[in-house]
Tab-separated table of C-alpha atoms in Angstrom:
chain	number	residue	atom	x	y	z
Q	168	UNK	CA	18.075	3.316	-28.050
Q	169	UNK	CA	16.676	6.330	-25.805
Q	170	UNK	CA	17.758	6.754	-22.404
Q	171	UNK	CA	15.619	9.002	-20.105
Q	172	UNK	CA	17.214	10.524	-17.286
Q	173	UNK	CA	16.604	13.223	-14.451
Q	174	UNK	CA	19.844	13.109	-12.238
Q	175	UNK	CA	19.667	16.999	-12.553
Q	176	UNK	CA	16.998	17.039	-10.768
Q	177	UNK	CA	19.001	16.485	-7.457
Q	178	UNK	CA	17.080	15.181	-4.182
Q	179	UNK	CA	19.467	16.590	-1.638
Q	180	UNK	CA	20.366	14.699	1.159
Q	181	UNK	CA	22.157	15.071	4.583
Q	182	UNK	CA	25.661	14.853	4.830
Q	183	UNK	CA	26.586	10.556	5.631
Q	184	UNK	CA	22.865	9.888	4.424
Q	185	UNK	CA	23.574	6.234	2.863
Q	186	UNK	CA	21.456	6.137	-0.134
Q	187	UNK	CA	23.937	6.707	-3.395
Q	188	UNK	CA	22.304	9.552	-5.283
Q	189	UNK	CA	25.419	10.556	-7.038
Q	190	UNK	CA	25.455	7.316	-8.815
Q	191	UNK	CA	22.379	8.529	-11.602
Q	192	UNK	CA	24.985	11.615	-12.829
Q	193	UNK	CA	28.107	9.005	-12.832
Q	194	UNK	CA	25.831	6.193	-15.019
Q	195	UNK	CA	25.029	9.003	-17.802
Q	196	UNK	CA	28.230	10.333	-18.129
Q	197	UNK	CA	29.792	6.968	-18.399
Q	198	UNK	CA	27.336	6.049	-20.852
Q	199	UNK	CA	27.884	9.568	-22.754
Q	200	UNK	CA	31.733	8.721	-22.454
Q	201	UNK	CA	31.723	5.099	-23.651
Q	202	UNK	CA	30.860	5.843	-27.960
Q	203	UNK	CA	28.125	3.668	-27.734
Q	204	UNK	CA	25.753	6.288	-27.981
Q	205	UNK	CA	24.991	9.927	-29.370
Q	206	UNK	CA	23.942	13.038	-27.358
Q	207	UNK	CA	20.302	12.381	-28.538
Q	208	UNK	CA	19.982	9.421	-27.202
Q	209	UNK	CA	20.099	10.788	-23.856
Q	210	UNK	CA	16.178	12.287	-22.901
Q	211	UNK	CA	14.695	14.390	-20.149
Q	212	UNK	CA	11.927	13.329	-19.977
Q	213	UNK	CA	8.701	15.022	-18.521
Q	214	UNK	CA	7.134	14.650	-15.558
Q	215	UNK	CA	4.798	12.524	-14.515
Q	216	UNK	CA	1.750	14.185	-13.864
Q	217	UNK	CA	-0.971	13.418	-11.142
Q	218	UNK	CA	-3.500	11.249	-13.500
Q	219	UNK	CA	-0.696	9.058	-14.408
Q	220	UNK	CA	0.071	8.550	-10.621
Q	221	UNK	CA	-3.107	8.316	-9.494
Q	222	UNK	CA	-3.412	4.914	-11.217
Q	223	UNK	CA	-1.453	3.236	-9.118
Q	224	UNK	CA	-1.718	5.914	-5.595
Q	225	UNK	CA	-3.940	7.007	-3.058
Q	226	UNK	CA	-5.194	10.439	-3.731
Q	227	UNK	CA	-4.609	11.561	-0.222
Q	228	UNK	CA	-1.388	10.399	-0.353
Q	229	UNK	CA	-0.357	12.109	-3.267
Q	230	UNK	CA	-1.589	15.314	-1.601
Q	231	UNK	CA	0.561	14.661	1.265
Q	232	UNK	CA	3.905	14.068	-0.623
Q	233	UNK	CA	3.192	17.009	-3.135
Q	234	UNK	CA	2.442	19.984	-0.057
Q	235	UNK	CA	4.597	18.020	2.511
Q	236	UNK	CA	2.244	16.792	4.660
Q	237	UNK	CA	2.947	13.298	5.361
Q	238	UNK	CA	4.115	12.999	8.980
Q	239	UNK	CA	7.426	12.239	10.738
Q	240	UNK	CA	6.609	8.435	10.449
Q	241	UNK	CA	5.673	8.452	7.173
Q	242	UNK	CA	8.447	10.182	6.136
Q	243	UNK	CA	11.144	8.481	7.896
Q	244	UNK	CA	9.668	5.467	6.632
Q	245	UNK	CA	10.626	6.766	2.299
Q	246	UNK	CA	13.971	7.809	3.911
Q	247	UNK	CA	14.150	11.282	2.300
Q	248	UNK	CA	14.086	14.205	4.294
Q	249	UNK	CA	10.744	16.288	2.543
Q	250	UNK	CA	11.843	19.124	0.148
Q	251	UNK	CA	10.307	20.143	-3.106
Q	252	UNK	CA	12.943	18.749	-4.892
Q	253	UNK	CA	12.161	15.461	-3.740
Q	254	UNK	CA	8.492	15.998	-5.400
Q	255	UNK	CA	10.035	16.714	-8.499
Q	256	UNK	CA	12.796	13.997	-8.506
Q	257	UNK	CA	9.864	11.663	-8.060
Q	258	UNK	CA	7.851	12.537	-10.437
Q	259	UNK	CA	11.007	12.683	-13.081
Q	260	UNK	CA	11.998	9.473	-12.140
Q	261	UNK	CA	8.180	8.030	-12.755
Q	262	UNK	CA	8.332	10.258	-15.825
Q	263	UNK	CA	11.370	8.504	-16.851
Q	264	UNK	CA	9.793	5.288	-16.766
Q	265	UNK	CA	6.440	6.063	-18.202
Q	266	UNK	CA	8.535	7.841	-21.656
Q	267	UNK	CA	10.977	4.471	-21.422
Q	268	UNK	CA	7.578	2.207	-21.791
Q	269	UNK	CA	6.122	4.535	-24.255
Q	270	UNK	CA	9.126	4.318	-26.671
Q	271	UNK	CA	9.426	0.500	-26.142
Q	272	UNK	CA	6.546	0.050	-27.184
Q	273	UNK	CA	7.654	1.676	-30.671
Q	274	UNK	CA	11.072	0.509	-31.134
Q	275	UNK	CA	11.704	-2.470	-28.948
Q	276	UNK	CA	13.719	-1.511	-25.964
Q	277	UNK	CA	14.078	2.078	-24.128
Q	278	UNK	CA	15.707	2.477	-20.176
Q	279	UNK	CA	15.119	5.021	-17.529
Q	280	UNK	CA	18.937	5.525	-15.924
Q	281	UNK	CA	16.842	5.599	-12.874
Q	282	UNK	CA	13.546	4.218	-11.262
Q	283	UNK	CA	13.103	0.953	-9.660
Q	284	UNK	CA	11.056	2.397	-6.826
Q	285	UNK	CA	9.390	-0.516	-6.090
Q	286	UNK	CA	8.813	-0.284	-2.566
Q	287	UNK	CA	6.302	2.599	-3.148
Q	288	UNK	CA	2.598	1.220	-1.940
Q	289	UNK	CA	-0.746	2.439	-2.883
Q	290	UNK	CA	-1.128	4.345	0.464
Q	291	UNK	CA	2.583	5.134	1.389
Q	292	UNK	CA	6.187	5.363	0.356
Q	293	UNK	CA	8.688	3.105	2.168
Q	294	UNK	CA	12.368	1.955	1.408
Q	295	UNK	CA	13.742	5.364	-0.410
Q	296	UNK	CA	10.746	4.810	-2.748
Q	297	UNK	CA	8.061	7.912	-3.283
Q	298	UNK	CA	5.905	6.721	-6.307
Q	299	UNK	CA	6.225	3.326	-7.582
Q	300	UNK	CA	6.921	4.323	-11.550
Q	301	UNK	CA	6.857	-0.011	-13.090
Q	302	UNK	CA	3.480	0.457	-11.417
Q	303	UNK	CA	2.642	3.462	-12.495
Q	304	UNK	CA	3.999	2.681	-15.908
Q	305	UNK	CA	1.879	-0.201	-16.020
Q	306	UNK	CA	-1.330	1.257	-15.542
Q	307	UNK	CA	-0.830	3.496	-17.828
Q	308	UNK	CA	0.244	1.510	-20.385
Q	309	UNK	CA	-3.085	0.000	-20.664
Q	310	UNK	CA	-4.993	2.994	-19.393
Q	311	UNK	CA	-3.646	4.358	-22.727
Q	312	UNK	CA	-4.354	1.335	-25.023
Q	313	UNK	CA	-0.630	0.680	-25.770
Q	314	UNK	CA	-0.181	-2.573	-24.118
Q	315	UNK	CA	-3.457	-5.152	-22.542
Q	316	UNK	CA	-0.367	-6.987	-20.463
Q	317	UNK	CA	2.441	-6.287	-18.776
Q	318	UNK	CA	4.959	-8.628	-16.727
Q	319	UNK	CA	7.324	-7.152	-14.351
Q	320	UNK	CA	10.597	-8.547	-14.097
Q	321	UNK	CA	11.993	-7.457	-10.850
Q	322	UNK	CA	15.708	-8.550	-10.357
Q	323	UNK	CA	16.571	-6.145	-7.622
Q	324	UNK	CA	17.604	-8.033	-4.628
Q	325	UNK	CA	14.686	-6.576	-2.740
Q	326	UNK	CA	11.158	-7.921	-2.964
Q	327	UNK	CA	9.137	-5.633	-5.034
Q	328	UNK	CA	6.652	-5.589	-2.533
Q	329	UNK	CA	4.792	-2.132	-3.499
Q	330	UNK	CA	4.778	-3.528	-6.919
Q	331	UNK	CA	3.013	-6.708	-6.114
Q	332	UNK	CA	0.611	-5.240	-3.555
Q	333	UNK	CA	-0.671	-2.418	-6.089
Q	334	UNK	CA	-1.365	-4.777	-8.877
Q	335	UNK	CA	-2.375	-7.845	-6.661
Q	336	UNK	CA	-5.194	-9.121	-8.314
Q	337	UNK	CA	-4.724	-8.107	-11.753
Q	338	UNK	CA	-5.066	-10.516	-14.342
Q	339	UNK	CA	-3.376	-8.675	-16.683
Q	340	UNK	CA	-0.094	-8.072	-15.196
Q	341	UNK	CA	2.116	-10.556	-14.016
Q	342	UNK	CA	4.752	-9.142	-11.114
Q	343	UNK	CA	7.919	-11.749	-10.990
Q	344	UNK	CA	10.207	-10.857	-7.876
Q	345	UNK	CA	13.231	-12.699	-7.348
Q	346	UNK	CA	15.083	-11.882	-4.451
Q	347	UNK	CA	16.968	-12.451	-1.060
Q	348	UNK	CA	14.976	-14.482	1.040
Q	349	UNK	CA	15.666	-12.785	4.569
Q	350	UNK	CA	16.743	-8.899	2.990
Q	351	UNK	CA	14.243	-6.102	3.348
Q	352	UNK	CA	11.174	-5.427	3.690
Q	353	UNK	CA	10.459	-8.373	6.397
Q	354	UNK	CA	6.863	-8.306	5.692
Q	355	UNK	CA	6.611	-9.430	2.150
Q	356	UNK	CA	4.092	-8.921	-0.272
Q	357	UNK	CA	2.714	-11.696	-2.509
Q	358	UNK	CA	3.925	-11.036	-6.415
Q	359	UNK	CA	2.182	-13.257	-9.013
Q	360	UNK	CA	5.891	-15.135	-8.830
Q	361	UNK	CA	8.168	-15.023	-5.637
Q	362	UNK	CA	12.087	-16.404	-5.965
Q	363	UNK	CA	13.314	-16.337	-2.539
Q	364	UNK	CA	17.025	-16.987	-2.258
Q	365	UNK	CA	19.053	-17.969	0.653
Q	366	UNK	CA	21.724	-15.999	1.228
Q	367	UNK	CA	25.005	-16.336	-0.636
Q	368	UNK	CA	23.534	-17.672	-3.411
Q	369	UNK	CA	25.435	-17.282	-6.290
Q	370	UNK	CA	25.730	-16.882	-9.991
Q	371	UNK	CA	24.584	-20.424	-11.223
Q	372	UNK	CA	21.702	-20.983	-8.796
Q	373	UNK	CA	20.154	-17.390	-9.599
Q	374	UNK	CA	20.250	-18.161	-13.228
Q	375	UNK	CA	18.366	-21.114	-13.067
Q	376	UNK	CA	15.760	-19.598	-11.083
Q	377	UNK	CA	15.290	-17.035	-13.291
Q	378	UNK	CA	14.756	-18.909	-15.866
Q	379	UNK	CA	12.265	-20.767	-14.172
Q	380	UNK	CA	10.619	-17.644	-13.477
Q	381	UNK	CA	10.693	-16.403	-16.996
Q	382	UNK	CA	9.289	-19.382	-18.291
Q	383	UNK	CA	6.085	-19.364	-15.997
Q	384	UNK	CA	5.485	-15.890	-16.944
Q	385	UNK	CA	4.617	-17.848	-20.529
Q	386	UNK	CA	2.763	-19.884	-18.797
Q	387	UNK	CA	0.188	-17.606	-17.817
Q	388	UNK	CA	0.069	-14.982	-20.855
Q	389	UNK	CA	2.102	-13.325	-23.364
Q	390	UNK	CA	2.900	-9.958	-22.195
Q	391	UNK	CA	2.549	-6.931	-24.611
Q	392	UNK	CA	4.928	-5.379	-22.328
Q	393	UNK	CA	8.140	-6.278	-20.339
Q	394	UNK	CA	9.443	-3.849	-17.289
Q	395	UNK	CA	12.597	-4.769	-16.540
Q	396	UNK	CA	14.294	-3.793	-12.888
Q	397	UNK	CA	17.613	-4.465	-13.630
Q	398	UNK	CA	18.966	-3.939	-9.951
Q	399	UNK	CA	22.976	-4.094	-9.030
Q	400	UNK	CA	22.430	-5.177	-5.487
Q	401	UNK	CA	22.489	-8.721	-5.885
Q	402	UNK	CA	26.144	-7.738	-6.566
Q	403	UNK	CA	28.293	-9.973	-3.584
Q	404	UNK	CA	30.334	-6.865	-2.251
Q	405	UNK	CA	26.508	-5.132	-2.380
Q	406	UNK	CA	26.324	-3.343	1.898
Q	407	UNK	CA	22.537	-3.858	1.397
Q	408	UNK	CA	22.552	-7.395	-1.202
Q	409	UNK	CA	23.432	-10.204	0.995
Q	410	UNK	CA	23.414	-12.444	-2.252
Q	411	UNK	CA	27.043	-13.446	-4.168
Q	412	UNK	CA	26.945	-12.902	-7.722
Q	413	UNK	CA	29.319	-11.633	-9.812
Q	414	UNK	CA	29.635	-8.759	-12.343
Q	415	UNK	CA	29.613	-12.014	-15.174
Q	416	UNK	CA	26.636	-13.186	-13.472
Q	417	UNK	CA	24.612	-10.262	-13.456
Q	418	UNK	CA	25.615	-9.728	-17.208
Q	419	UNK	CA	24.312	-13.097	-17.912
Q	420	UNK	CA	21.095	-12.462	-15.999
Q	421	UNK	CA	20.796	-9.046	-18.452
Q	422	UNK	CA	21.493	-11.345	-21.414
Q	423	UNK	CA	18.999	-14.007	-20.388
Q	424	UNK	CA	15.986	-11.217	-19.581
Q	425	UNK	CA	16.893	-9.932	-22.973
Q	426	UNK	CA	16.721	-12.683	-25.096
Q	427	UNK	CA	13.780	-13.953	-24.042
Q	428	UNK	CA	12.207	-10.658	-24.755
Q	429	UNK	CA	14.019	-11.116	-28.455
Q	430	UNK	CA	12.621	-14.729	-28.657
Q	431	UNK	CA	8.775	-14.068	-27.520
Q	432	UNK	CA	8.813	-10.404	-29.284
Q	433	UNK	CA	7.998	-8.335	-26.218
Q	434	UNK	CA	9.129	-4.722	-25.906
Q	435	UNK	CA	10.916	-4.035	-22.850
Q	436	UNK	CA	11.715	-1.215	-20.452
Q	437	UNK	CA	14.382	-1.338	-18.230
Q	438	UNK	CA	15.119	0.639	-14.869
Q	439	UNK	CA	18.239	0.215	-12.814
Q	440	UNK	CA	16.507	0.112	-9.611
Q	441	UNK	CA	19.027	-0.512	-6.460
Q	442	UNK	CA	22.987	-0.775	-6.191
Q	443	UNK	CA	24.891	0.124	-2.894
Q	444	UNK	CA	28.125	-1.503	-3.459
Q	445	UNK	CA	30.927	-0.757	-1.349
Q	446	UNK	CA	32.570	1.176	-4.087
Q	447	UNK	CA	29.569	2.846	-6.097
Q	448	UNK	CA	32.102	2.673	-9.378
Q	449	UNK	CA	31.284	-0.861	-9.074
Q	450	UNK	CA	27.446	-0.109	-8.613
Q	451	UNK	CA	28.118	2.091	-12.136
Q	452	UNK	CA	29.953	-0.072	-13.896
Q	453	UNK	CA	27.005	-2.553	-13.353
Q	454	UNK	CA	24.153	-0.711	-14.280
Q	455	UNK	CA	26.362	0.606	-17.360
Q	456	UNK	CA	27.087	-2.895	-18.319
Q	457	UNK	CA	22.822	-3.700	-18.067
Q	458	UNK	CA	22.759	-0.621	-20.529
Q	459	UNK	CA	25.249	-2.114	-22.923
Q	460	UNK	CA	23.807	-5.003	-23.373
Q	461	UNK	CA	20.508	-3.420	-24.081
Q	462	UNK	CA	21.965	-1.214	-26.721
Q	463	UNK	CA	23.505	-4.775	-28.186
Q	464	UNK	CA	20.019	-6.497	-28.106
Q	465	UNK	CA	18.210	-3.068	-29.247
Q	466	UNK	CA	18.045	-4.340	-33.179
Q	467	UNK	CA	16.501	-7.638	-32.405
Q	468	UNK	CA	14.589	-6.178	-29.812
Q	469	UNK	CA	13.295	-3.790	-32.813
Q	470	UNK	CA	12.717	-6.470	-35.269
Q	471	UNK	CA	10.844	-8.962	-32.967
Q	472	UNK	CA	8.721	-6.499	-32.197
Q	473	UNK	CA	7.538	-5.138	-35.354
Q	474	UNK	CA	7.501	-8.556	-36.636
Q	475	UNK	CA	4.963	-9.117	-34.070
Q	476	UNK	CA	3.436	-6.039	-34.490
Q	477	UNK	CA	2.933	-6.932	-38.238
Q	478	UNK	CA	1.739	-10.302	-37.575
Q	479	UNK	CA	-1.212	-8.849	-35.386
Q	480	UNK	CA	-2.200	-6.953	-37.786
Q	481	UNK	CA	-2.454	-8.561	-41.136
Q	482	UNK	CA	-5.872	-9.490	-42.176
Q	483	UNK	CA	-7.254	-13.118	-41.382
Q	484	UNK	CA	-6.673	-16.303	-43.607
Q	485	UNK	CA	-9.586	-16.989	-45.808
């Protein structure tokens, strides 16, 4: 199972500055620690160029995030100070995505140790989000003829509302958000699918929504595709969550996203998207824990997807 990953390419940050940045380096060497997996499983992959953004982004606001443009509002509304660093981070961490889909696509299941950005919008970046890579990915999925569907599974415990505005409309990708009811942003989008949860809610009511969710996705088409944010903030000791599950039930969402991926023979991506737990080893150990069980669900992933692959394309019945 690949892993893609650009935590060298280090956004720096002011001193106290509350987004966890350290927490990309600390997942892959964790994951290179554990024995699951070999040193060429771990990818850099390459950027992601200005085409491939373009899909899913304004032109002019590319422009302005690539020569530093945008202005103080704009800015302080991503949350990153400007530096060239952050251009390149960016486009890694869309990179990372795009390569994560791409190899899916091939062998089942492939993860981006980063990405998530879901907040990202057309026309601006918002929420510590510059370009919106499960969008971008997306796009350019089909753009590319690998994949005519896609569904978005977004499990952070923020509304993917970039996400759902930038493919509003699109019959051929289905956005499924569930998250915390009253958490950021306050202006929601509308996703093909919004779970809102109270807050508190905890491990048994989130599954069943979920798999609620899941099943409507069937519903309304059979996705070529699966892009999986697999945040840690609905975490209950999350600063940002405001939800109450548990590290058991956030491996038993990961197990339930996975198998039915396995059991309908879609290919799946998966980026960690959000975590800002009190302790970020306990953000780690969750996202580490989402790559686990990937790794575990890789073979069937693999099979189920060749088997479909093979049943698309043997010759008609006479």
């Amino acid at each position: 199972m690949k892993l893609f990953y650009a935590d060298h390419f280090v956004l720096p940050l002011p001193e106290g500055h509350r987004f966890p940045m350290e927490k990309y380096s600390l997942l892959r060497k964790q994951l290179m620690r554990s024995g699951g997996f070999s040193p060429d499983d771990f990818v850099v992959p390459p950027a992601a160029g200005d085409s491939d953004i373009l899909r899913a982004h304004d032109a002019i606001y590319l422009d302005g995030v690539v020569h530093g443009t945008l202005d103080q509002a704009e800015q302080r509304r991503i949350g990153f100070p400007w530096s060239r660093q952050m251009v390149e981070r960016s486009r890694r961490s869309a990179g990372a995505t795009l390569a994560a889909c791409r190899q899916a696509l091939v062998e089942g299941c492939a993860a981006n140790l980063a990405g998530g950005t879901h907040h990202a919008h057309r026309d601006f970046g918002s929420g510590f989000c510059v370009f919106n890579d499960a969008a971008i990915a997306a796009l350019s999925m089909r753009a590319e003829g690998r994949a005519r569907s896609v569904a978005i599974i977004d499990c952070d415990v923020h509304q993917g509302d970039g996400t759902a505005a930038i493919l509003s409309g699109d019959p051929d990708a289905f956005t499924l958000s569930i998250h915390g009811e009253k958490n950021f942003p306050f202006r929601k989008a509308r996703s093909t699918l919004d779970i809102e949860l109270p807050d508190g809610t905890g491990d048994a009511t989130y599954l069943a929504a979920l798999g609620g969710g899941l099943e409507e996705i069937l519903e309304a088409m059979k996705p070529d595709l699966a892009i999986y944010l697999a945040g840690a903030d609905p975490y209950r000791d999350d600063r940002l969550g405001r939800l109450g599950l548990s590290f058991e039930g956030l491996a038993a969402r990961d197990e339930m996203v996975l198998r039915w991926c396995v059991d309908h023979g879609t290919p799946v991506a998966i980026a960690m998207a959000g975590g800002y737990a009190r302790i970020i080893e306990d953000t780690v150990a969750i996202h580490a824990a989402t790559i686990a069980t990937a790794a575990r669900f890789s073979p069937a992933l693999q099979a189920a997807v060749r088997g479909r692959t093979a049943r698309s394309s043997a010759p008609p019945r006479p």
